[in-house]
Amino acid sequence: MPTKAELKRDKQHIKMKLRKGDKVMIVSGKDKGEVGFIFAVSPKEGKVIVLKENEENPDQPLPLNAVIKHKKARMQGEKSARLRMPAPIDASNVMVLDPETGKPTRVGRRKNDDGKLVRYAKKSGKELVNAPYEKSAQ
């Protein structure tokens, strides 16, 4: 049986440069070119779930990389349905959008004036805010 110290040493610390709420563009796959925001991140699997704003119903975002699940009626009064559900997409298939230009960019890490480690857009050099995604007035 491994000791607690051995388990701690073996445990890999997975770092992702993507965060929940980041505005991203899908760069490969069936939804290539679509822009959305990260709803969930799974660092262990290296995957993210991306949703897109819905103009008709702002409270209900649309899933990107969606799959259709068929729900069979279980009771007599119930109806069968085809549900669009978001499927995880690999983190390498999305790129963060530059806050200044709105184009896809790579993400770097650096220390700011306070000595705190922050993420920044490599294209513009501008700092990426860790705040949740907010609707932009465009």
mmCIF file with all atom_site columns, C-alpha atoms in Angstrom:
data_model
loop_
_atom_site.group_PDB
_atom_site.id
_atom_site.type_symbol
_atom_site.label_atom_id
_atom_site.label_alt_id
_atom_site.label_comp_id
_atom_site.label_asym_id
_atom_site.label_entity_id
_atom_site.label_seq_id
_atom_site.pdbx_PDB_ins_code
_atom_site.Cartn_x
_atom_site.Cartn_y
_atom_site.Cartn_z
_atom_site.occupancy
_atom_site.B_iso_or_equiv
_atom_site.pdbx_formal_charge
_atom_site.auth_seq_id
_atom_site.auth_comp_id
_atom_site.auth_asym_id
_atom_site.auth_atom_id
_atom_site.pdbx_PDB_model_num
ATOM 1   C CA . MET A 1 1   ? 0.000   0.000  0.000   1.00 0.00 ? 1   MET A CA 1
ATOM 2   C CA . PRO A 1 2   ? 1.524   3.357  -1.009  1.00 0.00 ? 2   PRO A CA 1
ATOM 3   C CA . THR A 1 3   ? 2.076   5.939  1.688   1.00 0.00 ? 3   THR A CA 1
ATOM 4   C CA . LYS A 1 4   ? 0.410   9.322  1.690   1.00 0.00 ? 4   LYS A CA 1
ATOM 5   C CA . ALA A 1 5   ? 3.693   11.008 0.704   1.00 0.00 ? 5   ALA A CA 1
ATOM 6   C CA . GLU A 1 6   ? 4.110   8.670  -2.290  1.00 0.00 ? 6   GLU A CA 1
ATOM 7   C CA . LEU A 1 7   ? 0.544   9.353  -3.448  1.00 0.00 ? 7   LEU A CA 1
ATOM 8   C CA . LYS A 1 8   ? 1.129   13.084 -3.141  1.00 0.00 ? 8   LYS A CA 1
ATOM 9   C CA . ARG A 1 9   ? 4.372   12.858 -5.139  1.00 0.00 ? 9   ARG A CA 1
ATOM 10  C CA . ASP A 1 10  ? 2.751   10.754 -7.885  1.00 0.00 ? 10  ASP A CA 1
ATOM 11  C CA . LYS A 1 11  ? -0.248  13.043 -8.233  1.00 0.00 ? 11  LYS A CA 1
ATOM 12  C CA . GLN A 1 12  ? 0.174   15.222 -11.293 1.00 0.00 ? 12  GLN A CA 1
ATOM 13  C CA . HIS A 1 13  ? -0.816  18.857 -11.046 1.00 0.00 ? 13  HIS A CA 1
ATOM 14  C CA . ILE A 1 14  ? -2.555  19.693 -14.306 1.00 0.00 ? 14  ILE A CA 1
ATOM 15  C CA . LYS A 1 15  ? -2.446  23.338 -15.413 1.00 0.00 ? 15  LYS A CA 1
ATOM 16  C CA . MET A 1 16  ? -4.763  24.676 -18.063 1.00 0.00 ? 16  MET A CA 1
ATOM 17  C CA . LYS A 1 17  ? -4.600  28.128 -19.556 1.00 0.00 ? 17  LYS A CA 1
ATOM 18  C CA . LEU A 1 18  ? -8.364  28.109 -20.121 1.00 0.00 ? 18  LEU A CA 1
ATOM 19  C CA . ARG A 1 19  ? -10.772 29.180 -17.408 1.00 0.00 ? 19  ARG A CA 1
ATOM 20  C CA . LYS A 1 20  ? -14.512 29.060 -16.939 1.00 0.00 ? 20  LYS A CA 1
ATOM 21  C CA . GLY A 1 21  ? -16.054 32.185 -18.470 1.00 0.00 ? 21  GLY A CA 1
ATOM 22  C CA . ASP A 1 22  ? -13.319 32.810 -21.069 1.00 0.00 ? 22  ASP A CA 1
ATOM 23  C CA . LYS A 1 23  ? -14.542 33.962 -24.469 1.00 0.00 ? 23  LYS A CA 1
ATOM 24  C CA . VAL A 1 24  ? -13.178 31.456 -26.993 1.00 0.00 ? 24  VAL A CA 1
ATOM 25  C CA . MET A 1 25  ? -13.268 30.494 -30.666 1.00 0.00 ? 25  MET A CA 1
ATOM 26  C CA . ILE A 1 26  ? -13.401 26.877 -31.813 1.00 0.00 ? 26  ILE A CA 1
ATOM 27  C CA . VAL A 1 27  ? -10.463 26.379 -34.200 1.00 0.00 ? 27  VAL A CA 1
ATOM 28  C CA . SER A 1 28  ? -11.150 22.803 -35.344 1.00 0.00 ? 28  SER A CA 1
ATOM 29  C CA . GLY A 1 29  ? -14.018 20.353 -35.467 1.00 0.00 ? 29  GLY A CA 1
ATOM 30  C CA . LYS A 1 30  ? -17.575 20.509 -36.726 1.00 0.00 ? 30  LYS A CA 1
ATOM 31  C CA . ASP A 1 31  ? -18.209 23.957 -35.191 1.00 0.00 ? 31  ASP A CA 1
ATOM 32  C CA . LYS A 1 32  ? -14.986 25.551 -36.482 1.00 0.00 ? 32  LYS A CA 1
ATOM 33  C CA . GLY A 1 33  ? -15.104 29.360 -36.398 1.00 0.00 ? 33  GLY A CA 1
ATOM 34  C CA . GLU A 1 34  ? -17.916 29.575 -33.815 1.00 0.00 ? 34  GLU A CA 1
ATOM 35  C CA . VAL A 1 35  ? -17.447 31.965 -30.879 1.00 0.00 ? 35  VAL A CA 1
ATOM 36  C CA . GLY A 1 36  ? -18.756 31.183 -27.412 1.00 0.00 ? 36  GLY A CA 1
ATOM 37  C CA . PHE A 1 37  ? -17.775 31.063 -23.769 1.00 0.00 ? 37  PHE A CA 1
ATOM 38  C CA . ILE A 1 38  ? -16.443 28.259 -21.593 1.00 0.00 ? 38  ILE A CA 1
ATOM 39  C CA . PHE A 1 39  ? -19.153 26.823 -19.357 1.00 0.00 ? 39  PHE A CA 1
ATOM 40  C CA . ALA A 1 40  ? -17.116 24.054 -17.704 1.00 0.00 ? 40  ALA A CA 1
ATOM 41  C CA . VAL A 1 41  ? -13.480 22.920 -17.601 1.00 0.00 ? 41  VAL A CA 1
ATOM 42  C CA . SER A 1 42  ? -12.145 19.421 -16.905 1.00 0.00 ? 42  SER A CA 1
ATOM 43  C CA . PRO A 1 43  ? -8.349  19.664 -16.442 1.00 0.00 ? 43  PRO A CA 1
ATOM 44  C CA . LYS A 1 44  ? -7.934  15.932 -15.762 1.00 0.00 ? 44  LYS A CA 1
ATOM 45  C CA . GLU A 1 45  ? -9.401  15.026 -19.147 1.00 0.00 ? 45  GLU A CA 1
ATOM 46  C CA . GLY A 1 46  ? -8.150  18.177 -20.920 1.00 0.00 ? 46  GLY A CA 1
ATOM 47  C CA . LYS A 1 47  ? -11.644 19.051 -22.151 1.00 0.00 ? 47  LYS A CA 1
ATOM 48  C CA . VAL A 1 48  ? -14.003 22.032 -22.005 1.00 0.00 ? 48  VAL A CA 1
ATOM 49  C CA . ILE A 1 49  ? -17.714 22.607 -22.627 1.00 0.00 ? 49  ILE A CA 1
ATOM 50  C CA . VAL A 1 50  ? -18.448 25.646 -24.789 1.00 0.00 ? 50  VAL A CA 1
ATOM 51  C CA . LEU A 1 51  ? -21.807 27.439 -25.009 1.00 0.00 ? 51  LEU A CA 1
ATOM 52  C CA . LYS A 1 52  ? -22.956 30.250 -27.293 1.00 0.00 ? 52  LYS A CA 1
ATOM 53  C CA . GLU A 1 53  ? -25.233 33.206 -26.574 1.00 0.00 ? 53  GLU A CA 1
ATOM 54  C CA . ASN A 1 54  ? -28.836 32.777 -27.649 1.00 0.00 ? 54  ASN A CA 1
ATOM 55  C CA . GLU A 1 55  ? -30.329 35.999 -29.049 1.00 0.00 ? 55  GLU A CA 1
ATOM 56  C CA . GLU A 1 56  ? -33.921 34.721 -28.797 1.00 0.00 ? 56  GLU A CA 1
ATOM 57  C CA . ASN A 1 57  ? -33.654 33.569 -25.184 1.00 0.00 ? 57  ASN A CA 1
ATOM 58  C CA . PRO A 1 58  ? -30.639 35.046 -23.323 1.00 0.00 ? 58  PRO A CA 1
ATOM 59  C CA . ASP A 1 59  ? -31.281 32.853 -20.260 1.00 0.00 ? 59  ASP A CA 1
ATOM 60  C CA . GLN A 1 60  ? -30.855 29.650 -22.301 1.00 0.00 ? 60  GLN A CA 1
ATOM 61  C CA . PRO A 1 61  ? -27.430 29.516 -24.074 1.00 0.00 ? 61  PRO A CA 1
ATOM 62  C CA . LEU A 1 62  ? -26.966 27.213 -27.065 1.00 0.00 ? 62  LEU A CA 1
ATOM 63  C CA . PRO A 1 63  ? -24.468 24.339 -26.854 1.00 0.00 ? 63  PRO A CA 1
ATOM 64  C CA . LEU A 1 64  ? -21.560 24.177 -29.301 1.00 0.00 ? 64  LEU A CA 1
ATOM 65  C CA . ASN A 1 65  ? -20.230 20.750 -30.324 1.00 0.00 ? 65  ASN A CA 1
ATOM 66  C CA . ALA A 1 66  ? -23.732 19.514 -29.519 1.00 0.00 ? 66  ALA A CA 1
ATOM 67  C CA . VAL A 1 67  ? -24.910 15.922 -29.639 1.00 0.00 ? 67  VAL A CA 1
ATOM 68  C CA . ILE A 1 68  ? -28.522 14.765 -29.827 1.00 0.00 ? 68  ILE A CA 1
ATOM 69  C CA . LYS A 1 69  ? -29.823 12.433 -27.130 1.00 0.00 ? 69  LYS A CA 1
ATOM 70  C CA . HIS A 1 70  ? -33.112 10.662 -27.689 1.00 0.00 ? 70  HIS A CA 1
ATOM 71  C CA . LYS A 1 71  ? -35.379 10.535 -24.647 1.00 0.00 ? 71  LYS A CA 1
ATOM 72  C CA . LYS A 1 72  ? -38.020 7.838  -24.759 1.00 0.00 ? 72  LYS A CA 1
ATOM 73  C CA . ALA A 1 73  ? -41.410 8.382  -23.117 1.00 0.00 ? 73  ALA A CA 1
ATOM 74  C CA . ARG A 1 74  ? -41.636 6.339  -19.915 1.00 0.00 ? 74  ARG A CA 1
ATOM 75  C CA . MET A 1 75  ? -45.213 7.102  -18.878 1.00 0.00 ? 75  MET A CA 1
ATOM 76  C CA . GLN A 1 76  ? -48.341 7.202  -20.987 1.00 0.00 ? 76  GLN A CA 1
ATOM 77  C CA . GLY A 1 77  ? -48.816 11.002 -20.895 1.00 0.00 ? 77  GLY A CA 1
ATOM 78  C CA . GLU A 1 78  ? -45.114 11.728 -21.470 1.00 0.00 ? 78  GLU A CA 1
ATOM 79  C CA . LYS A 1 79  ? -43.669 12.638 -24.865 1.00 0.00 ? 79  LYS A CA 1
ATOM 80  C CA . SER A 1 80  ? -40.491 11.398 -26.483 1.00 0.00 ? 80  SER A CA 1
ATOM 81  C CA . ALA A 1 81  ? -37.940 14.075 -27.328 1.00 0.00 ? 81  ALA A CA 1
ATOM 82  C CA . ARG A 1 82  ? -34.656 14.781 -29.067 1.00 0.00 ? 82  ARG A CA 1
ATOM 83  C CA . LEU A 1 83  ? -32.472 16.808 -26.685 1.00 0.00 ? 83  LEU A CA 1
ATOM 84  C CA . ARG A 1 84  ? -29.442 18.844 -27.846 1.00 0.00 ? 84  ARG A CA 1
ATOM 85  C CA . MET A 1 85  ? -26.751 18.457 -25.204 1.00 0.00 ? 85  MET A CA 1
ATOM 86  C CA . PRO A 1 86  ? -23.249 19.999 -25.128 1.00 0.00 ? 86  PRO A CA 1
ATOM 87  C CA . ALA A 1 87  ? -20.418 17.509 -25.605 1.00 0.00 ? 87  ALA A CA 1
ATOM 88  C CA . PRO A 1 88  ? -16.926 18.148 -24.236 1.00 0.00 ? 88  PRO A CA 1
ATOM 89  C CA . ILE A 1 89  ? -14.398 19.427 -26.763 1.00 0.00 ? 89  ILE A CA 1
ATOM 90  C CA . ASP A 1 90  ? -10.641 19.024 -26.417 1.00 0.00 ? 90  ASP A CA 1
ATOM 91  C CA . ALA A 1 91  ? -8.934  22.096 -24.958 1.00 0.00 ? 91  ALA A CA 1
ATOM 92  C CA . SER A 1 92  ? -6.480  22.168 -27.865 1.00 0.00 ? 92  SER A CA 1
ATOM 93  C CA . ASN A 1 93  ? -9.374  22.828 -30.261 1.00 0.00 ? 93  ASN A CA 1
ATOM 94  C CA . VAL A 1 94  ? -10.323 26.186 -28.717 1.00 0.00 ? 94  VAL A CA 1
ATOM 95  C CA . MET A 1 95  ? -8.417  29.484 -28.507 1.00 0.00 ? 95  MET A CA 1
ATOM 96  C CA . VAL A 1 96  ? -9.029  32.425 -26.205 1.00 0.00 ? 96  VAL A CA 1
ATOM 97  C CA . LEU A 1 97  ? -10.114 35.639 -27.923 1.00 0.00 ? 97  LEU A CA 1
ATOM 98  C CA . ASP A 1 98  ? -7.883  38.668 -27.495 1.00 0.00 ? 98  ASP A CA 1
ATOM 99  C CA . PRO A 1 99  ? -9.747  41.304 -25.409 1.00 0.00 ? 99  PRO A CA 1
ATOM 100 C CA . GLU A 1 100 ? -8.350  44.114 -27.581 1.00 0.00 ? 100 GLU A CA 1
ATOM 101 C CA . THR A 1 101 ? -8.736  42.798 -31.147 1.00 0.00 ? 101 THR A CA 1
ATOM 102 C CA . GLY A 1 102 ? -11.293 39.999 -30.731 1.00 0.00 ? 102 GLY A CA 1
ATOM 103 C CA . LYS A 1 103 ? -9.084  37.548 -32.663 1.00 0.00 ? 103 LYS A CA 1
ATOM 104 C CA . PRO A 1 104 ? -7.846  34.175 -31.378 1.00 0.00 ? 104 PRO A CA 1
ATOM 105 C CA . THR A 1 105 ? -4.597  34.323 -29.413 1.00 0.00 ? 105 THR A CA 1
ATOM 106 C CA . ARG A 1 106 ? -2.365  32.138 -27.310 1.00 0.00 ? 106 ARG A CA 1
ATOM 107 C CA . VAL A 1 107 ? -2.265  32.635 -23.569 1.00 0.00 ? 107 VAL A CA 1
ATOM 108 C CA . GLY A 1 108 ? 0.840   33.279 -21.489 1.00 0.00 ? 108 GLY A CA 1
ATOM 109 C CA . ARG A 1 109 ? 1.565   33.699 -17.796 1.00 0.00 ? 109 ARG A CA 1
ATOM 110 C CA . ARG A 1 110 ? 3.585   36.455 -16.176 1.00 0.00 ? 110 ARG A CA 1
ATOM 111 C CA . LYS A 1 111 ? 3.886   38.286 -12.880 1.00 0.00 ? 111 LYS A CA 1
ATOM 112 C CA . ASN A 1 112 ? 2.243   41.694 -12.660 1.00 0.00 ? 112 ASN A CA 1
ATOM 113 C CA . ASP A 1 113 ? 3.363   44.693 -10.567 1.00 0.00 ? 113 ASP A CA 1
ATOM 114 C CA . ASP A 1 114 ? 2.025   43.128 -7.356  1.00 0.00 ? 114 ASP A CA 1
ATOM 115 C CA . GLY A 1 115 ? 4.030   39.945 -7.983  1.00 0.00 ? 115 GLY A CA 1
ATOM 116 C CA . LYS A 1 116 ? 0.841   38.026 -8.707  1.00 0.00 ? 116 LYS A CA 1
ATOM 117 C CA . LEU A 1 117 ? 0.799   35.477 -11.540 1.00 0.00 ? 117 LEU A CA 1
ATOM 118 C CA . VAL A 1 118 ? -1.685  36.578 -14.246 1.00 0.00 ? 118 VAL A CA 1
ATOM 119 C CA . ARG A 1 119 ? -2.715  35.335 -17.677 1.00 0.00 ? 119 ARG A CA 1
ATOM 120 C CA . TYR A 1 120 ? -2.215  37.584 -20.703 1.00 0.00 ? 120 TYR A CA 1
ATOM 121 C CA . ALA A 1 121 ? -2.979  37.531 -24.425 1.00 0.00 ? 121 ALA A CA 1
ATOM 122 C CA . LYS A 1 122 ? 0.214   36.973 -26.413 1.00 0.00 ? 122 LYS A CA 1
ATOM 123 C CA . LYS A 1 123 ? -0.951  39.049 -29.422 1.00 0.00 ? 123 LYS A CA 1
ATOM 124 C CA . SER A 1 124 ? -1.753  42.291 -27.619 1.00 0.00 ? 124 SER A CA 1
ATOM 125 C CA . GLY A 1 125 ? 0.036   41.717 -24.306 1.00 0.00 ? 125 GLY A CA 1
ATOM 126 C CA . LYS A 1 126 ? -3.165  42.694 -22.503 1.00 0.00 ? 126 LYS A CA 1
ATOM 127 C CA . GLU A 1 127 ? -4.093  40.984 -19.242 1.00 0.00 ? 127 GLU A CA 1
ATOM 128 C CA . LEU A 1 128 ? -6.953  38.444 -19.311 1.00 0.00 ? 128 LEU A CA 1
ATOM 129 C CA . VAL A 1 129 ? -9.475  38.992 -16.541 1.00 0.00 ? 129 VAL A CA 1
ATOM 130 C CA . ASN A 1 130 ? -10.552 35.901 -14.584 1.00 0.00 ? 130 ASN A CA 1
ATOM 131 C CA . ALA A 1 131 ? -14.069 37.290 -14.172 1.00 0.00 ? 131 ALA A CA 1
ATOM 132 C CA . PRO A 1 132 ? -16.966 35.246 -15.554 1.00 0.00 ? 132 PRO A CA 1
ATOM 133 C CA . TYR A 1 133 ? -18.005 35.901 -19.141 1.00 0.00 ? 133 TYR A CA 1
ATOM 134 C CA . GLU A 1 134 ? -20.143 39.015 -19.509 1.00 0.00 ? 134 GLU A CA 1
ATOM 135 C CA . LYS A 1 135 ? -22.183 39.983 -22.537 1.00 0.00 ? 135 LYS A CA 1
ATOM 136 C CA . SER A 1 136 ? -20.323 42.488 -24.660 1.00 0.00 ? 136 SER A CA 1
ATOM 137 C CA . ALA A 1 137 ? -22.186 45.420 -26.202 1.00 0.00 ? 137 ALA A CA 1
ATOM 138 C CA . GLN A 1 138 ? -21.348 44.716 -29.838 1.00 0.00 ? 138 GLN A CA 1
#
